[in-house]
PDB file of C-alpha atoms in Angstrom:
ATOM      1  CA  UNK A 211      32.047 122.460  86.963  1.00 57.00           C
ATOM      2  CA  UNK A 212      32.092 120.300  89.666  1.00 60.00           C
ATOM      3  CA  UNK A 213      32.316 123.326  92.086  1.00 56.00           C
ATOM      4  CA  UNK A 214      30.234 125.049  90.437  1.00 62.00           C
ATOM      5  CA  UNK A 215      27.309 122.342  91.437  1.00 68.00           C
ATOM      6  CA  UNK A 216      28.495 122.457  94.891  1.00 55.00           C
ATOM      7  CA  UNK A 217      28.933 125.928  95.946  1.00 62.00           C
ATOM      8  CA  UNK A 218      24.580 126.061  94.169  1.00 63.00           C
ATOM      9  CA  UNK A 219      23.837 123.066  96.404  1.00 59.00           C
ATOM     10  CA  UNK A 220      25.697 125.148  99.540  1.00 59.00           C
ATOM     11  CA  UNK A 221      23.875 128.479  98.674  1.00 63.00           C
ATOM     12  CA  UNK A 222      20.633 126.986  98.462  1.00 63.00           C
ATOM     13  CA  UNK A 223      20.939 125.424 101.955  1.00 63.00           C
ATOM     14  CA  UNK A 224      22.214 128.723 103.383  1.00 63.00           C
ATOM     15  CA  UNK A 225      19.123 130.302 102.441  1.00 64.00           C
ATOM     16  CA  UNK A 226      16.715 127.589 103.667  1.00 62.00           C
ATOM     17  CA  UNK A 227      18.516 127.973 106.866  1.00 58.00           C
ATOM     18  CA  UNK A 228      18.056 131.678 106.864  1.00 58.00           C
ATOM     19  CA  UNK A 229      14.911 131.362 105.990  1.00 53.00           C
ATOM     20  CA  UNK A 230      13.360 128.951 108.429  1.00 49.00           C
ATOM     21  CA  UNK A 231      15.683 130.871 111.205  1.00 47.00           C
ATOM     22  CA  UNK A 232      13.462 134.333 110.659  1.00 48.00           C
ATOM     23  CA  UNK A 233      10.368 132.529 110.928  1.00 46.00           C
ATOM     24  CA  UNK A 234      10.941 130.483 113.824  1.00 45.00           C
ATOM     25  CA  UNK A 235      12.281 133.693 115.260  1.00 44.00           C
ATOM     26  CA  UNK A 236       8.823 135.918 114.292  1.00 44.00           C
ATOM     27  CA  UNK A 237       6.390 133.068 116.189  1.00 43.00           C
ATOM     28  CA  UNK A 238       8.381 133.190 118.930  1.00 43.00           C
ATOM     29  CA  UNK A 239       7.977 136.850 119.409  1.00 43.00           C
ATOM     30  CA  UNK A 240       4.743 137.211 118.208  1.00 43.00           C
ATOM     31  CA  UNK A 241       3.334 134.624 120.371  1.00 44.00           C
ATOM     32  CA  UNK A 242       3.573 136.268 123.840  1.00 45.00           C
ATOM     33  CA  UNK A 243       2.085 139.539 122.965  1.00 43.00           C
ATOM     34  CA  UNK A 244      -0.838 138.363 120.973  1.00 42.00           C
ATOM     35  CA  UNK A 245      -2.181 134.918 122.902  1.00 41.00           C
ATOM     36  CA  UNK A 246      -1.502 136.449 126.494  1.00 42.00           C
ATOM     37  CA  UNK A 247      -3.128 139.460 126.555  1.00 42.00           C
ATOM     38  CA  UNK A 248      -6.475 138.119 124.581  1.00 43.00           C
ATOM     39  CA  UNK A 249      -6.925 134.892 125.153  1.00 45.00           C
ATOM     40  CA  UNK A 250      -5.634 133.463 128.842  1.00 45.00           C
ATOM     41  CA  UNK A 251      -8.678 133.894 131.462  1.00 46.00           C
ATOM     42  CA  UNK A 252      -9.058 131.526 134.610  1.00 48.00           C
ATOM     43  CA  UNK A 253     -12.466 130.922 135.291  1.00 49.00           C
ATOM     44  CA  UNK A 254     -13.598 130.360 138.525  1.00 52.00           C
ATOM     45  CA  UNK A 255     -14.101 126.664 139.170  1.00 50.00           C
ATOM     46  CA  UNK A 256     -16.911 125.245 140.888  1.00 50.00           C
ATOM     47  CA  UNK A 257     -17.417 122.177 142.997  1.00 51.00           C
ATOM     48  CA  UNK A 258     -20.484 119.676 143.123  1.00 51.00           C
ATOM     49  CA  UNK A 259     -22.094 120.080 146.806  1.00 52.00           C
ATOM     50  CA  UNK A 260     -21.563 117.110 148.633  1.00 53.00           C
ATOM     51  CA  UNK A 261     -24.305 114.103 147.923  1.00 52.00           C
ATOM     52  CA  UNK A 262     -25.668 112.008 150.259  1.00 52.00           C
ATOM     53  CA  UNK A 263     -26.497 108.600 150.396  1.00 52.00           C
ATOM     54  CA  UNK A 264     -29.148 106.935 152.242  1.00 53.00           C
ATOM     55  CA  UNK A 265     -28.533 104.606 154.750  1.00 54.00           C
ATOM     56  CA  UNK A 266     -28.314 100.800 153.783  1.00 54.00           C
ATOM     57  CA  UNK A 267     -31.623  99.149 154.469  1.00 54.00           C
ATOM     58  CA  UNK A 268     -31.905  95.729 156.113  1.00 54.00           C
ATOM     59  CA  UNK A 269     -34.124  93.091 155.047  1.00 55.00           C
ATOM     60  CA  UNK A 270     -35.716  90.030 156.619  1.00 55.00           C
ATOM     61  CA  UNK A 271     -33.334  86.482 156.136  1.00 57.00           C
ATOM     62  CA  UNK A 272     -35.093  84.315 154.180  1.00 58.00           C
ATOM     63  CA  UNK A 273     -36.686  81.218 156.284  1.00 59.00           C
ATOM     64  CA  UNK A 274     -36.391  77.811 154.954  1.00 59.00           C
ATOM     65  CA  UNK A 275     -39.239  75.421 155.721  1.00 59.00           C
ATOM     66  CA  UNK A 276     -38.339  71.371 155.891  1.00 61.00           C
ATOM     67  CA  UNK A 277     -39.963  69.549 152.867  1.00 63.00           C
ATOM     68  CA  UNK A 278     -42.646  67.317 154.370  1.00 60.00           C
ATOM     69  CA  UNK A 279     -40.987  63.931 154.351  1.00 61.00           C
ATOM     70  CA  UNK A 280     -42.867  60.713 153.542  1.00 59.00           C
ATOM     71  CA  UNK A 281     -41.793  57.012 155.105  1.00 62.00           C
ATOM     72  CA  UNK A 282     -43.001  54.736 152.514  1.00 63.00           C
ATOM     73  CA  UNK A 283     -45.205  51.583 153.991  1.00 64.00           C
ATOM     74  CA  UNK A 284     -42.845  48.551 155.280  1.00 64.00           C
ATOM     75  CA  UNK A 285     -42.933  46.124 152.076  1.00 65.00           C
ATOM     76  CA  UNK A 286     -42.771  41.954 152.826  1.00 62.00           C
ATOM     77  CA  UNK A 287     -41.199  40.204 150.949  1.00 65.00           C
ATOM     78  CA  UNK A 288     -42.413  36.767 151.056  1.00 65.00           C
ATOM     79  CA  UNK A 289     -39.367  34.007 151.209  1.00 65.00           C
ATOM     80  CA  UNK A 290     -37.863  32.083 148.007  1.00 64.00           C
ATOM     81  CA  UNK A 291     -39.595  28.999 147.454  1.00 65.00           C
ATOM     82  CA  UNK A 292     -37.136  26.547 146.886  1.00 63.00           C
ATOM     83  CA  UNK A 293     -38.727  23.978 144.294  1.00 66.00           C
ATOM     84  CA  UNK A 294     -37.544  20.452 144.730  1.00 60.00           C
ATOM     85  CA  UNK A 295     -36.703  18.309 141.788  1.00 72.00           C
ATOM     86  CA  UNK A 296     -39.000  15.178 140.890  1.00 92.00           C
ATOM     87  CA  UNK A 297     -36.525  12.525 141.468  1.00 95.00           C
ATOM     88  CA  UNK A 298     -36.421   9.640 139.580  1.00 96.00           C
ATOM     89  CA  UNK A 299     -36.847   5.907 140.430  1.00 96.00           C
ATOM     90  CA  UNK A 300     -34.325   3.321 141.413  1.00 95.00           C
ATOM     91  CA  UNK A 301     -34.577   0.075 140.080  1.00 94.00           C
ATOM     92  CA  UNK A 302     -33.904  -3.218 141.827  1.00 89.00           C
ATOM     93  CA  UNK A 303     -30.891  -4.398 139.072  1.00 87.00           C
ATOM     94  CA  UNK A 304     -31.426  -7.812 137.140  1.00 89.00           C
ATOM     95  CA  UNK A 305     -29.048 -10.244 137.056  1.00 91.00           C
ATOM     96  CA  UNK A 306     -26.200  -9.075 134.818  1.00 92.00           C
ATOM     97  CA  UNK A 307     -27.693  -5.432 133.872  1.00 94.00           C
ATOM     98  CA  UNK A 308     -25.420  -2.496 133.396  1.00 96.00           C
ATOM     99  CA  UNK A 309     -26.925  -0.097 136.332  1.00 96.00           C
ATOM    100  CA  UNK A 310     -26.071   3.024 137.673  1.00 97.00           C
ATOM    101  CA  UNK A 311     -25.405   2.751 141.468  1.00 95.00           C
ATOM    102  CA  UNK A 312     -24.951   5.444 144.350  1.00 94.00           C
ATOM    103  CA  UNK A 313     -23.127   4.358 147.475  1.00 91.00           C
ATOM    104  CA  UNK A 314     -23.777   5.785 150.572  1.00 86.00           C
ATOM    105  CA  UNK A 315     -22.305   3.759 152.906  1.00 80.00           C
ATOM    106  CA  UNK A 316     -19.433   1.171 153.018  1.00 80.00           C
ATOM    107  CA  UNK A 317     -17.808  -0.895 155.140  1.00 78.00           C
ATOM    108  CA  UNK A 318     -15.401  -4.000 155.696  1.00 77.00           C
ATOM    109  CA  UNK A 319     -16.986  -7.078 156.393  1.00 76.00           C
ATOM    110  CA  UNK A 320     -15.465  -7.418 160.135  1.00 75.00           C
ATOM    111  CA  UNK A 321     -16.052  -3.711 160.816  1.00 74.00           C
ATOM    112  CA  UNK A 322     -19.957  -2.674 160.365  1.00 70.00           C
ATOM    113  CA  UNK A 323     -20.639  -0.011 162.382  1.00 70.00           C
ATOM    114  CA  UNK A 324     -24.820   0.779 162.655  1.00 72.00           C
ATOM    115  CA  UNK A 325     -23.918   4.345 162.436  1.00 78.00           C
ATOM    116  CA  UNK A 326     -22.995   4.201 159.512  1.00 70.00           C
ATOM    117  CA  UNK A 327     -25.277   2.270 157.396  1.00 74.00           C
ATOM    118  CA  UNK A 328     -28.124   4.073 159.719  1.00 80.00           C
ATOM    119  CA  UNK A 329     -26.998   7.310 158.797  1.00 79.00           C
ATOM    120  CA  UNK A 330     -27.021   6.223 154.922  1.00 77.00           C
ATOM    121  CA  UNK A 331     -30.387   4.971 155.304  1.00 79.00           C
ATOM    122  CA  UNK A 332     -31.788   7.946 156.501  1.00 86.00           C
ATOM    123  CA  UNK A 333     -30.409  10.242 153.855  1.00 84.00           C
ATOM    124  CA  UNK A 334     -31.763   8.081 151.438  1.00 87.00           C
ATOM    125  CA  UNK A 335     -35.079   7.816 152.515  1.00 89.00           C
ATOM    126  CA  UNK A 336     -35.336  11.587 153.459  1.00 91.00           C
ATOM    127  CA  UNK A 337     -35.674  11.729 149.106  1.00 90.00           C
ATOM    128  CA  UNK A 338     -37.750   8.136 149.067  1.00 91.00           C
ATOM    129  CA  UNK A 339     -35.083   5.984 148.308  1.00 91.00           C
ATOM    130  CA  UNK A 340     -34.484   2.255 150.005  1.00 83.00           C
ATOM    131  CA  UNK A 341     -31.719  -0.133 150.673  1.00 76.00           C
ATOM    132  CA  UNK A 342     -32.278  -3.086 150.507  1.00 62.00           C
ATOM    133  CA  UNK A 343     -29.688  -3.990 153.410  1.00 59.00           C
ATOM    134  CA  UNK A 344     -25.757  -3.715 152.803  1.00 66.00           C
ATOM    135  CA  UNK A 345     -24.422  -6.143 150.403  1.00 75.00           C
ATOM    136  CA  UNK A 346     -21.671  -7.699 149.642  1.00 81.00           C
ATOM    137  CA  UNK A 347     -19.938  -5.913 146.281  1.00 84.00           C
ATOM    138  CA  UNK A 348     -18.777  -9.133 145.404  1.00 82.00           C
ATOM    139  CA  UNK A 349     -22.263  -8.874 143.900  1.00 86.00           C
ATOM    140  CA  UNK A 350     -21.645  -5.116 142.165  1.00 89.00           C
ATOM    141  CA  UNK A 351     -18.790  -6.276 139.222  1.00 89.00           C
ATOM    142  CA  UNK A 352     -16.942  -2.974 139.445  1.00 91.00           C
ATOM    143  CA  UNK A 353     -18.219  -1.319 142.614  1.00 90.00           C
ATOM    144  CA  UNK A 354     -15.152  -1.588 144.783  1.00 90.00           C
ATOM    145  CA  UNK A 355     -13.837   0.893 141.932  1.00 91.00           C
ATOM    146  CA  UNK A 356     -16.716   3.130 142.180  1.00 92.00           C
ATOM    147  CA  UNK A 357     -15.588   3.754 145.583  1.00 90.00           C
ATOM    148  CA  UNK A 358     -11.814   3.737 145.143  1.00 88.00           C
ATOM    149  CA  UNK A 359     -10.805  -0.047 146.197  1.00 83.00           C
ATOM    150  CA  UNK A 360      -8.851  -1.673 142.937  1.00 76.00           C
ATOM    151  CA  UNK A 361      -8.824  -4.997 144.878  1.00 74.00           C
ATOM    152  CA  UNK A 362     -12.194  -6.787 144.548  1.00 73.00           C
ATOM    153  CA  UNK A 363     -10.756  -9.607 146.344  1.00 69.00           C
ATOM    154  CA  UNK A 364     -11.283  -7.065 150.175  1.00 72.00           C
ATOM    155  CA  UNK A 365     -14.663  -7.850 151.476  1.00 78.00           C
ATOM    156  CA  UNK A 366     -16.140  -5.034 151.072  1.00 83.00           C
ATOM    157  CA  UNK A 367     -20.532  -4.422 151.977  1.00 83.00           C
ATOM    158  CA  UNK A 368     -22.127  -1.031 150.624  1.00 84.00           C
ATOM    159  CA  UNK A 369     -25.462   0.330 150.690  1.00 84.00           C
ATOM    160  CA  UNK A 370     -26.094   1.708 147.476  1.00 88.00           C
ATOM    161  CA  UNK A 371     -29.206   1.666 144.933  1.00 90.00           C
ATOM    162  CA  UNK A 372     -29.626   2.228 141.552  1.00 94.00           C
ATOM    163  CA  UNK A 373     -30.548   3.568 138.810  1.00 96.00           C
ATOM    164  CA  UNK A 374     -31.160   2.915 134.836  1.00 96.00           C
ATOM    165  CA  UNK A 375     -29.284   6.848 133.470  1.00 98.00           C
ATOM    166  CA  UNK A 376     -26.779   8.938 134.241  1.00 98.00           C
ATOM    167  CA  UNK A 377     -28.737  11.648 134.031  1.00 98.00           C
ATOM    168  CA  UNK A 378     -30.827  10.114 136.734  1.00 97.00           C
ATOM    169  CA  UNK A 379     -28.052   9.248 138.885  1.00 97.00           C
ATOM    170  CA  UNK A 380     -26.515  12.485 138.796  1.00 97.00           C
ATOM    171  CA  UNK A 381     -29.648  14.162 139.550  1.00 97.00           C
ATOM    172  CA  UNK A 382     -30.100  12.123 143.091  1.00 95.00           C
ATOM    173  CA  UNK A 383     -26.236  12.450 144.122  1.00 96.00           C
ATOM    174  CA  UNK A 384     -26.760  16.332 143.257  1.00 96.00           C
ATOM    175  CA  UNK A 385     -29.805  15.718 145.941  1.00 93.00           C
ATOM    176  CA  UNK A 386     -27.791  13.503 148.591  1.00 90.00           C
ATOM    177  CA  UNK A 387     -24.434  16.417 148.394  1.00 88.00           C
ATOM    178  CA  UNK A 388     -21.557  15.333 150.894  1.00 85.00           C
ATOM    179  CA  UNK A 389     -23.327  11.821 151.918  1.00 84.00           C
ATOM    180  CA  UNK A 390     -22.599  10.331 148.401  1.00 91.00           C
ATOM    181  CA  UNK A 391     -19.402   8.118 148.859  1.00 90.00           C
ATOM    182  CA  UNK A 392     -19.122   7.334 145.140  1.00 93.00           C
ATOM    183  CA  UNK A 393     -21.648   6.897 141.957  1.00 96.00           C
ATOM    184  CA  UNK A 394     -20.685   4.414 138.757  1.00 97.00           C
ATOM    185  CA  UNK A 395     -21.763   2.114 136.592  1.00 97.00           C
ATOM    186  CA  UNK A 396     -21.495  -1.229 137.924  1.00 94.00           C
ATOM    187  CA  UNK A 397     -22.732  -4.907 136.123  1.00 94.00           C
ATOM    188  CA  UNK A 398     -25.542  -6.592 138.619  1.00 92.00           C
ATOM    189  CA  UNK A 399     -25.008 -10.185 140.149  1.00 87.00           C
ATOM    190  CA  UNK A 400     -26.323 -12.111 142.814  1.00 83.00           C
ATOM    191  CA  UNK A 401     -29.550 -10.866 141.492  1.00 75.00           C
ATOM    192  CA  UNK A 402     -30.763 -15.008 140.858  1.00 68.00           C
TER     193      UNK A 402
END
């Protein structure tokens, strides 16, 4: 049975062969008789006369005209007014008072030099302030620290004034700058 199935399976392929064989074979002969004769024609072909183009045209460059320019008006400005401070008073110093004193100049006892004390002077009363002549700081308990000296024993004269705050002193040596030597409290004497 087995071969039966196959030799059915063999004959039916045989005859699709044959089959598709005869008709393959009838197109190929039919074609050249039937599409040649009717149906192949070459028409003439025909070409687009030649266009033509007109010239390019040329036109003008733009111009550019400068913006008008404007100078503004020279401004002044007027200086900075530089507002001095009111400055307070000094006070002369009672005997035994707790003061605030400025020193401006200094000096041993055996080696005044004018200069110095003049030059104090004049920076002080440039701002309205007085000496009233260089002292001894025997007379100032604590000045000869004020000005860096631990030994009170050195005879030491200053010209100094003074003042009742700190917030007064330290407004005047902000005045005076570089020809402040020192600034303290100090306890008045010799004031009797």
């Amino acid at each position: 049975m087995r071969w039966g199935i196959l030799f059915a399976v063999l004959m039916l392929l045989a005859a699709a062969c044959s089959s598709s064989d005869d008709s393959a074979a009838t197109e190929t002969t039919a074609a050249p008789t039937t599409t040649l004769a009717s149906t192949t024609t070459v028409a003439p072909t025909t070409t687009a006369a030649p266009t033509t183009t007109a010239a390019p045209t040329t036109t003008a460059a733009p111009t550019t005209t400068a913006a008008p320019t404007t100078t503004a008006a020279p401004t002044t400005t007027a200086a900075p007014t530089t507002t001095v401070p009111t400055l307070p008073d000094q006070i002369p110093g009672d005997q035994g008072q707790t003061v605030w004193v400025i020193y401006m100049g200094a000096w041993v006892e055996d080696d005044y030099t004018a200069d110095a004390y003049d030059a104090a002077v004049a920076s002080a009363r440039a701002l309205g302030y007085d000496f009233y002549g260089g002292y001894d700081l025997a007379c100032d308990s604590g000045g000869h620290a004020v000005l860096g000296f631990p030994d009170p024993k050195v005879g030491l004269r200053a010209a100094g004034f003074y003042f009742a705050t700190e917030d007064d002193a330290r407004m005047v040596v902000a005045a005076l700058g570089e020809d402040v030597l020192g600034w303290g409290t100090i306890d008045v004497f010799c004031a009797d």
